[in-house]
Each structure stands twice: as structure tokens, then as C-alpha cells.
mmCIF file of C-alpha atoms in Angstrom:
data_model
loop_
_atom_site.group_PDB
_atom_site.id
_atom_site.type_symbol
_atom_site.label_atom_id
_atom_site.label_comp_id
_atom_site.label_asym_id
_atom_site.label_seq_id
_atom_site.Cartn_x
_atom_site.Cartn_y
_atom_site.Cartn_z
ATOM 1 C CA UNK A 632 0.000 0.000 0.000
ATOM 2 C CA UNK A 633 1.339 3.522 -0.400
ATOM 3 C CA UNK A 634 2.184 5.894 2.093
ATOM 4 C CA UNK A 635 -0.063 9.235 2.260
ATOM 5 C CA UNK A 636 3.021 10.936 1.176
ATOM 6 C CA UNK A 637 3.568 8.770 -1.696
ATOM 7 C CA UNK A 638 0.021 9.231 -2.404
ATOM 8 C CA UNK A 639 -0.173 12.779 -1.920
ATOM 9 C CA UNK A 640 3.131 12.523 -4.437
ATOM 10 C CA UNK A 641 0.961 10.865 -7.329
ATOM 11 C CA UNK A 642 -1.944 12.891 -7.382
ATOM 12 C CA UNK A 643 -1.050 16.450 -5.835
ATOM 13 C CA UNK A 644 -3.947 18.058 -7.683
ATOM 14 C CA UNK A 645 -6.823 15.091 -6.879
ATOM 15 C CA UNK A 646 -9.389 16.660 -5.170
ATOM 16 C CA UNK A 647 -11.513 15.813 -1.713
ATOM 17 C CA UNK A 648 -13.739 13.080 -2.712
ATOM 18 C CA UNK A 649 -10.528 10.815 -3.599
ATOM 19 C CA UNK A 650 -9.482 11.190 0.369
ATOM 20 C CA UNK A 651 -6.122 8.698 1.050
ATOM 21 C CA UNK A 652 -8.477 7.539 3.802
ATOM 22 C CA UNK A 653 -11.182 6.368 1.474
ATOM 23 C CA UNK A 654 -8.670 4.433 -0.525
ATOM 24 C CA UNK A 655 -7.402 2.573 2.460
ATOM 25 C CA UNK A 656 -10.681 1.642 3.579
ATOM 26 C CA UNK A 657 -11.748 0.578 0.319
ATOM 27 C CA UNK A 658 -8.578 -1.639 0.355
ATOM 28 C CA UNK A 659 -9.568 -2.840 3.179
ATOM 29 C CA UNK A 660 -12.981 -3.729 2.390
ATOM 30 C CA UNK A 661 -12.041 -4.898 -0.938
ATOM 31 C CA UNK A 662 -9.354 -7.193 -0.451
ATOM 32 C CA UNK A 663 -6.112 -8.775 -2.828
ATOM 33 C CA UNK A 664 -4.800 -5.610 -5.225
ATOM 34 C CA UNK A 665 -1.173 -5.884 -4.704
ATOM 35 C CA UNK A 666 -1.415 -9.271 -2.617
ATOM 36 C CA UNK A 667 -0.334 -12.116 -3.918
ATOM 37 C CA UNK A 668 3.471 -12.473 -5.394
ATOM 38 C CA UNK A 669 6.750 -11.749 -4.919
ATOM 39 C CA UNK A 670 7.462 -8.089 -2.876
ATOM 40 C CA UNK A 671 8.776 -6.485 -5.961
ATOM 41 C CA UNK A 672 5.117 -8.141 -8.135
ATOM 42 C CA UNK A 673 3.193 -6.252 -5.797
ATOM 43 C CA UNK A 674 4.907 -3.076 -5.876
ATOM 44 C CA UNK A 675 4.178 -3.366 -9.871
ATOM 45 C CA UNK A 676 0.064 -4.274 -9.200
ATOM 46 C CA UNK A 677 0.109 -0.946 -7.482
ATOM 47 C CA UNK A 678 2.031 1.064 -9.436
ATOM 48 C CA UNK A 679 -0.048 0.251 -12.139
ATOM 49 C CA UNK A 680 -3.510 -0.016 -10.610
ATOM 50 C CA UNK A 681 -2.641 3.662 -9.575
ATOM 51 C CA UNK A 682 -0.982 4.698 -12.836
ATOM 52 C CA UNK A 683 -4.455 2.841 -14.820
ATOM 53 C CA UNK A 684 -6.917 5.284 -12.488
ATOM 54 C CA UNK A 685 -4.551 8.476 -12.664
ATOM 55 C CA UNK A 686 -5.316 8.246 -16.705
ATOM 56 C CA UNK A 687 -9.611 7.113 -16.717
ATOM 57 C CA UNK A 688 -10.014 9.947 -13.601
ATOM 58 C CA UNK A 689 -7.567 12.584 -14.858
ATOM 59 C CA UNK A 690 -5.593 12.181 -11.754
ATOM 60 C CA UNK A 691 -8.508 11.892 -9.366
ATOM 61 C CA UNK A 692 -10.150 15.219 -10.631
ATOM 62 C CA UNK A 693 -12.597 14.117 -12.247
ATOM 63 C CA UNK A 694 -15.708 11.840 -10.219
ATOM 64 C CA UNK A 695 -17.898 12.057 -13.603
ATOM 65 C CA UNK A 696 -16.988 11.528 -17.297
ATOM 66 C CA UNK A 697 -16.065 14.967 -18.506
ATOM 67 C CA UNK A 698 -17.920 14.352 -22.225
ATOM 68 C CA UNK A 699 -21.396 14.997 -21.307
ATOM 69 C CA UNK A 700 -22.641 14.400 -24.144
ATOM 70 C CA UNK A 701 -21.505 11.029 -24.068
ATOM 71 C CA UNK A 702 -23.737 10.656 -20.858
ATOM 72 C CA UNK A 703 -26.792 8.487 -22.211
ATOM 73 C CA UNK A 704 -24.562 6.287 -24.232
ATOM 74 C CA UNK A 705 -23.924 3.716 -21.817
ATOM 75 C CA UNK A 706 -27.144 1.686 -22.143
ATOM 76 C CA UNK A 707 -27.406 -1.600 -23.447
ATOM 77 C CA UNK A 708 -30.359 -3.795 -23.842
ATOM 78 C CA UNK A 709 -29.254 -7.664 -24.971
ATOM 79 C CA UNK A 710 -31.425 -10.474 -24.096
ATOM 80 C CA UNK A 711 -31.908 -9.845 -20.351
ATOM 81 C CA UNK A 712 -30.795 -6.263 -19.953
ATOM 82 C CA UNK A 713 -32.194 -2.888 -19.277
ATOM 83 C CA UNK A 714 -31.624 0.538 -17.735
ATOM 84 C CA UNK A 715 -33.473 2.234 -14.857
ATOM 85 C CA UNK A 716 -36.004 4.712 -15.662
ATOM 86 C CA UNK A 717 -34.569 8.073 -16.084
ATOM 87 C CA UNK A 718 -30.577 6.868 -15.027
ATOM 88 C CA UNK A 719 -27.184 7.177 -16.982
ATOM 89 C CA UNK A 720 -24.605 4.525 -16.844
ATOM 90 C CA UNK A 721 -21.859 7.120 -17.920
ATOM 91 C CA UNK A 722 -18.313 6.798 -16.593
ATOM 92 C CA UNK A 723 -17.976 7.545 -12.653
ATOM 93 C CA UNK A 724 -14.796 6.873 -9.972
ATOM 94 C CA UNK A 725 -11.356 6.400 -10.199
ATOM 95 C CA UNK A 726 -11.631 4.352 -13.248
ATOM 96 C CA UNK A 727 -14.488 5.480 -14.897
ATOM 97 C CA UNK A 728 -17.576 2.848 -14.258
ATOM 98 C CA UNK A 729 -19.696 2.469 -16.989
ATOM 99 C CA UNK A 730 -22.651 0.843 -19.109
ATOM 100 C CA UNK A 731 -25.843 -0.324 -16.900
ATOM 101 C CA UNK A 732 -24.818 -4.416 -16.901
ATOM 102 C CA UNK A 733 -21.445 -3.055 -15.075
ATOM 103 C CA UNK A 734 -23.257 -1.260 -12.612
ATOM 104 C CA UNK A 735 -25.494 -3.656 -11.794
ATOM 105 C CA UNK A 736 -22.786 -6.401 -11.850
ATOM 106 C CA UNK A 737 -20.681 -4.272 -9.330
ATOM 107 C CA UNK A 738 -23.694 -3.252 -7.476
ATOM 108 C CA UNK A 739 -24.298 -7.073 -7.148
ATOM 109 C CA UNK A 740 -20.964 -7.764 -5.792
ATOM 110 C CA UNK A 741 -20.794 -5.432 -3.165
ATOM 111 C CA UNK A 742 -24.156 -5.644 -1.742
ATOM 112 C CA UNK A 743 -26.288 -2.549 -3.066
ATOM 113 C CA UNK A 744 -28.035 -1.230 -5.654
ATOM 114 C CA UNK A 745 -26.249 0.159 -8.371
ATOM 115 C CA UNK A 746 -28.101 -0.454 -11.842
ATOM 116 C CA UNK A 747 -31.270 1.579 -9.880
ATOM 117 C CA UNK A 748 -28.591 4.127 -8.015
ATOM 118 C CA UNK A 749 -25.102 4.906 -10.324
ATOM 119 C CA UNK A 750 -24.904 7.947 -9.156
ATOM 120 C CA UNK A 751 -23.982 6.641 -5.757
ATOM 121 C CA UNK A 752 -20.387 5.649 -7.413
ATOM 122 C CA UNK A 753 -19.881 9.695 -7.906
ATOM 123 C CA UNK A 754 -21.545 10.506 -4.472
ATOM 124 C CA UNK A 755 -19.904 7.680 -1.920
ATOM 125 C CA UNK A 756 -16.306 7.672 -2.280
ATOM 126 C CA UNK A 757 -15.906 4.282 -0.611
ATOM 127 C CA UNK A 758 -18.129 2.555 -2.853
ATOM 128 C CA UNK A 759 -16.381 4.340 -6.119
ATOM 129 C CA UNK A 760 -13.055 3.000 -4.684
ATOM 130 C CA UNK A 761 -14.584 0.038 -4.431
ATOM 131 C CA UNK A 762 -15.923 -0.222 -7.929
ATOM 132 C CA UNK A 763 -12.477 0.543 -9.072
ATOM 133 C CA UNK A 764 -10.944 -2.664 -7.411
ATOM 134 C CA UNK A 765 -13.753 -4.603 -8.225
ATOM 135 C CA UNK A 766 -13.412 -3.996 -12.112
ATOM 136 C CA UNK A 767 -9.812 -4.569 -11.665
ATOM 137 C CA UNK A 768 -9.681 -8.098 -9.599
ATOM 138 C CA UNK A 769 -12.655 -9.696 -11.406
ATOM 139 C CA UNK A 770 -13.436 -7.731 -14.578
ATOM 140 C CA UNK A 771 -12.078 -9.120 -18.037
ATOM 141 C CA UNK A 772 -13.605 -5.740 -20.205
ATOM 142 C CA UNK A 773 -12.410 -6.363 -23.665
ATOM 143 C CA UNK A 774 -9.417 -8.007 -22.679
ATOM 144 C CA UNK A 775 -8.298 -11.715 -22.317
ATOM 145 C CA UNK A 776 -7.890 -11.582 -18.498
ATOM 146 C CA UNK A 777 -8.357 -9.389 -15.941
ATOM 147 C CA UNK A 778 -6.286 -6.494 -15.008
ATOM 148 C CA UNK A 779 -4.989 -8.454 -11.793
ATOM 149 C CA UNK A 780 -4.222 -11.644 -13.374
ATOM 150 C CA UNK A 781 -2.157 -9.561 -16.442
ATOM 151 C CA UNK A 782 0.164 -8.527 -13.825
ATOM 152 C CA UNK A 783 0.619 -11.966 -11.324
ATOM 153 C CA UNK A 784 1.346 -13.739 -14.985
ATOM 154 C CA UNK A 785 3.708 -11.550 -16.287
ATOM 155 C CA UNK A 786 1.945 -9.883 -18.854
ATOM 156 C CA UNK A 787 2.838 -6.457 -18.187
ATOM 157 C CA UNK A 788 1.118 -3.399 -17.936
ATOM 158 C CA UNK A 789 -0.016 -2.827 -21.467
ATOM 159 C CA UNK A 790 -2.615 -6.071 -21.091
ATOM 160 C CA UNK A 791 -3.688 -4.439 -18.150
ATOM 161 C CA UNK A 792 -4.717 -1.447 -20.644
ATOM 162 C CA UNK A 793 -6.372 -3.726 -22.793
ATOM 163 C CA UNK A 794 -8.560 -5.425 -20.146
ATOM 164 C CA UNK A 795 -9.473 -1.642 -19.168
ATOM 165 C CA UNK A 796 -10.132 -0.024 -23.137
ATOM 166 C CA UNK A 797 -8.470 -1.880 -25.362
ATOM 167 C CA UNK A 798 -11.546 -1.684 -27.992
ATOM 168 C CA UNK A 799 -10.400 1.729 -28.056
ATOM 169 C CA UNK A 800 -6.977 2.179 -27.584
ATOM 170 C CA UNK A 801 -5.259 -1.415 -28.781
ATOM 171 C CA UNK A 802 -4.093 -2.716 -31.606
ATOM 172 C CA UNK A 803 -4.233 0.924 -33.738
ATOM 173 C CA UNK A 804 -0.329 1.682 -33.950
ATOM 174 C CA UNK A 805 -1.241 4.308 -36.488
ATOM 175 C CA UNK A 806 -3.560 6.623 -34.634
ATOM 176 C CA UNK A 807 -1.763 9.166 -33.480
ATOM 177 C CA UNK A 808 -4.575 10.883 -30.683
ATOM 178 C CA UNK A 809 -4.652 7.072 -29.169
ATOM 179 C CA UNK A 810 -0.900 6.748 -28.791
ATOM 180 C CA UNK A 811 -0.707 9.694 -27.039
ATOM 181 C CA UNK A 812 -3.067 8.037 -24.701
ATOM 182 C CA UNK A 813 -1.284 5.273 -24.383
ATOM 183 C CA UNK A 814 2.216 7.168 -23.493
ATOM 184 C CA UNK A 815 0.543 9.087 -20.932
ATOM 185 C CA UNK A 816 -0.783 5.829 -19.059
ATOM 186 C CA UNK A 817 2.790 4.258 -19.404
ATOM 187 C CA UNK A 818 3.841 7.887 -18.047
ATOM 188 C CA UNK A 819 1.784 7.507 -14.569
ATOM 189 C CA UNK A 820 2.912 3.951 -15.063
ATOM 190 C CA UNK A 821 6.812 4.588 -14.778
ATOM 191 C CA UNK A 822 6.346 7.248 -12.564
ATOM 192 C CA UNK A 823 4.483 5.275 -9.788
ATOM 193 C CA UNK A 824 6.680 2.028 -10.586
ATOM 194 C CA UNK A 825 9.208 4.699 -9.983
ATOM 195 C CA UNK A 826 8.324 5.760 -6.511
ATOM 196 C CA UNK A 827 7.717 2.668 -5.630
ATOM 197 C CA UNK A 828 10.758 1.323 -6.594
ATOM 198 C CA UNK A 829 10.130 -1.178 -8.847
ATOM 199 C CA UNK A 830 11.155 -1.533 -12.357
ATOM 200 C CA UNK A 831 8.301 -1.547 -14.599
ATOM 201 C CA UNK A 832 9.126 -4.664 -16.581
ATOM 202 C CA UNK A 833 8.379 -5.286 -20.543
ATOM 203 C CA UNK A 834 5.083 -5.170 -22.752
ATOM 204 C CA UNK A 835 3.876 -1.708 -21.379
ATOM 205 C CA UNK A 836 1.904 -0.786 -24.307
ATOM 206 C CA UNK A 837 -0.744 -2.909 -25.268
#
């Protein structure tokens, strides 16, 4: 776990809602990020769990998806799914929760209501912690494995991009506007591997 001053460090502009005192709780509530492996493996889970949400929440400044008029995007209806009267499943917390089945699959998991309440993810910091570890530990996305199991086997921090938006940021080398996003997660990456001090290892880019 980081130190407040390391944390402070890594996000010196986040503002109040992403408290170092929610994160540890939600840590604490949330079990296994950074867990499992060797002492330097765990340093690297962190690094770039931290360096993943410093990119989707513009360095904890932002608690709602900027683009609002992206907001009522984020509702799909296969077999077996709907939205909420009236509610948006745009992108909220540290990494940016969104689309209804992912609210209601994270509401699911930690006990409350979140397909019929998202905006509790932008109004209770613990639970948007929470939804950030949650998506991370158990949460595929458009990847091949989660976020937590890219790092414990090795595959470096770019899968860990690709299990987070790689249907929009992988596998186009010639985009120029998505390679800049790219750098600038590998950016938060090195620096937190950095502080941490832990090398950040091969296959950053995804």
C-alpha cells in the first residue's frame, strides 16, 4: 500500500472526494490488489492499478466523465438487460464505471443497488473506490484476463490497458490521438513504478 506521502506525491492536484483515507478503507474492504506475489510483483500491481486510475479519472479530478454528451450512451439492452427509468450509466470513480450491466454487476458484488442508483459511485467515495478494485480483480472488459491476473502472470502493464479499453486504444499503432493516450498511461505507469521502486518490466503498451 502507499504511504499518504507517496500518495499525496501521485496525485497532488486530486481533489476531496478521492481522500487517502477512502482508498485505504476501500482496500480494506475490498481485499487482494497488490497481494499475492513476490514483494517487488506487488509493488508493480500498485504502481499500475494507480498509474491505470490516474489516466480514466484525470488524476482523481474528475468523479464524472467529462464528455457529457456522451452521458446516455452507456445503455445496453441484450437479451436480459435494461436501464433504470430516467438513469445514466456514464463513466464515474477512479476508473471510470460504466454501461448499466457493469453497474449492476458491481452493485451485485458489493451488496447494493447500483443499476437503480449509479450515481452513488460519484456521491460515496468508498463505494467508487470500491468499484475501481472490483473492475480490476474480477473484470475481463475487452481483454483476455483481468487487469490483476495480467500482472501476477507476467503480462505487463499494457494487457492491463487492454482489459481496461483496449476496444479503443489497442491494436491501432497508427492513430496518433490514441498513442498519445497510451504514453501518458505508461507515463503515470513509470512514474508510480518509480516511486515505488520497482522496475516496470516489458510489454507496457498494449
Amino acid at each position: 500500500m502507499p504511504t499518504r506521502a507517496q500518495f499525496d506525491r501521485l496525485f497532488p492536484e486530486r481533489i476531496a472526494f478521492y481522500s487517502y483515507e477512502g482508498f485505504v478503507a476501500a482496500l480494506a474492504a475490498t481485499p487482494g490488489l497488490a497481494a499475492s506475489g513476490s514483494a517487488q510483483l506487488r509493488r508493480q500491481e500498485m504502481a499500475a492499478f494507480l498509474a491505470q486510475i490516474a489516466h480514466e479519472s484525470d488524476q482523481l479530478r474528475a468523479v464524472r466523465e467529462y464528455e457529457r454528451a456522451n452521458w446516455d450512451h452507456y445503455c445496453r439492452r441484450d437479451p436480459g438487460e435494461s436501464c433504470a427509468p430516467g438513469k445514466q450509466y456514464y463513466g464515474r470513480g477512479p476508473i471510470q464505471l460504466s454501461w448499466n450491466y457493469q453497474y449492476l454487476a458491481a452493485g451485485r458484488a458489493l451488496g447494493i443497488d447500483l443499476w437503480a442508483d449509479p450515481d452513488r459511485v460519484a456521491g460515496d467515495a468508498t463505494v467508487a473506490w470500491q468499484t475501481a478494485l472490483w473492475y480490476w480483480m474480477t473484470q475481463i472488459g475487452p481483454g483476455r484476463m483481468t487487469a490483476h491476473e495480467a500482472m501476477l502472470r507476467g503480462e505487463g502493464f499494457g494487457e492491463t490497458t487492454r482489459s481496461i479499453n483496449g476496444a479503443l486504444e489497442c491494436d491501432k499503432p497508427g492513430d496518433a490521438a490514441i498513442q498519445r493516450k497510451l504514453e501518458r498511461r505508461i507515463g503515470f505507469y513509470r512514474q508510480a513504478a518509480e516511486l515505488f521502486g520497482a522496475p516496470p518490466g516489458e510489454r507496457l503498451a498494449c
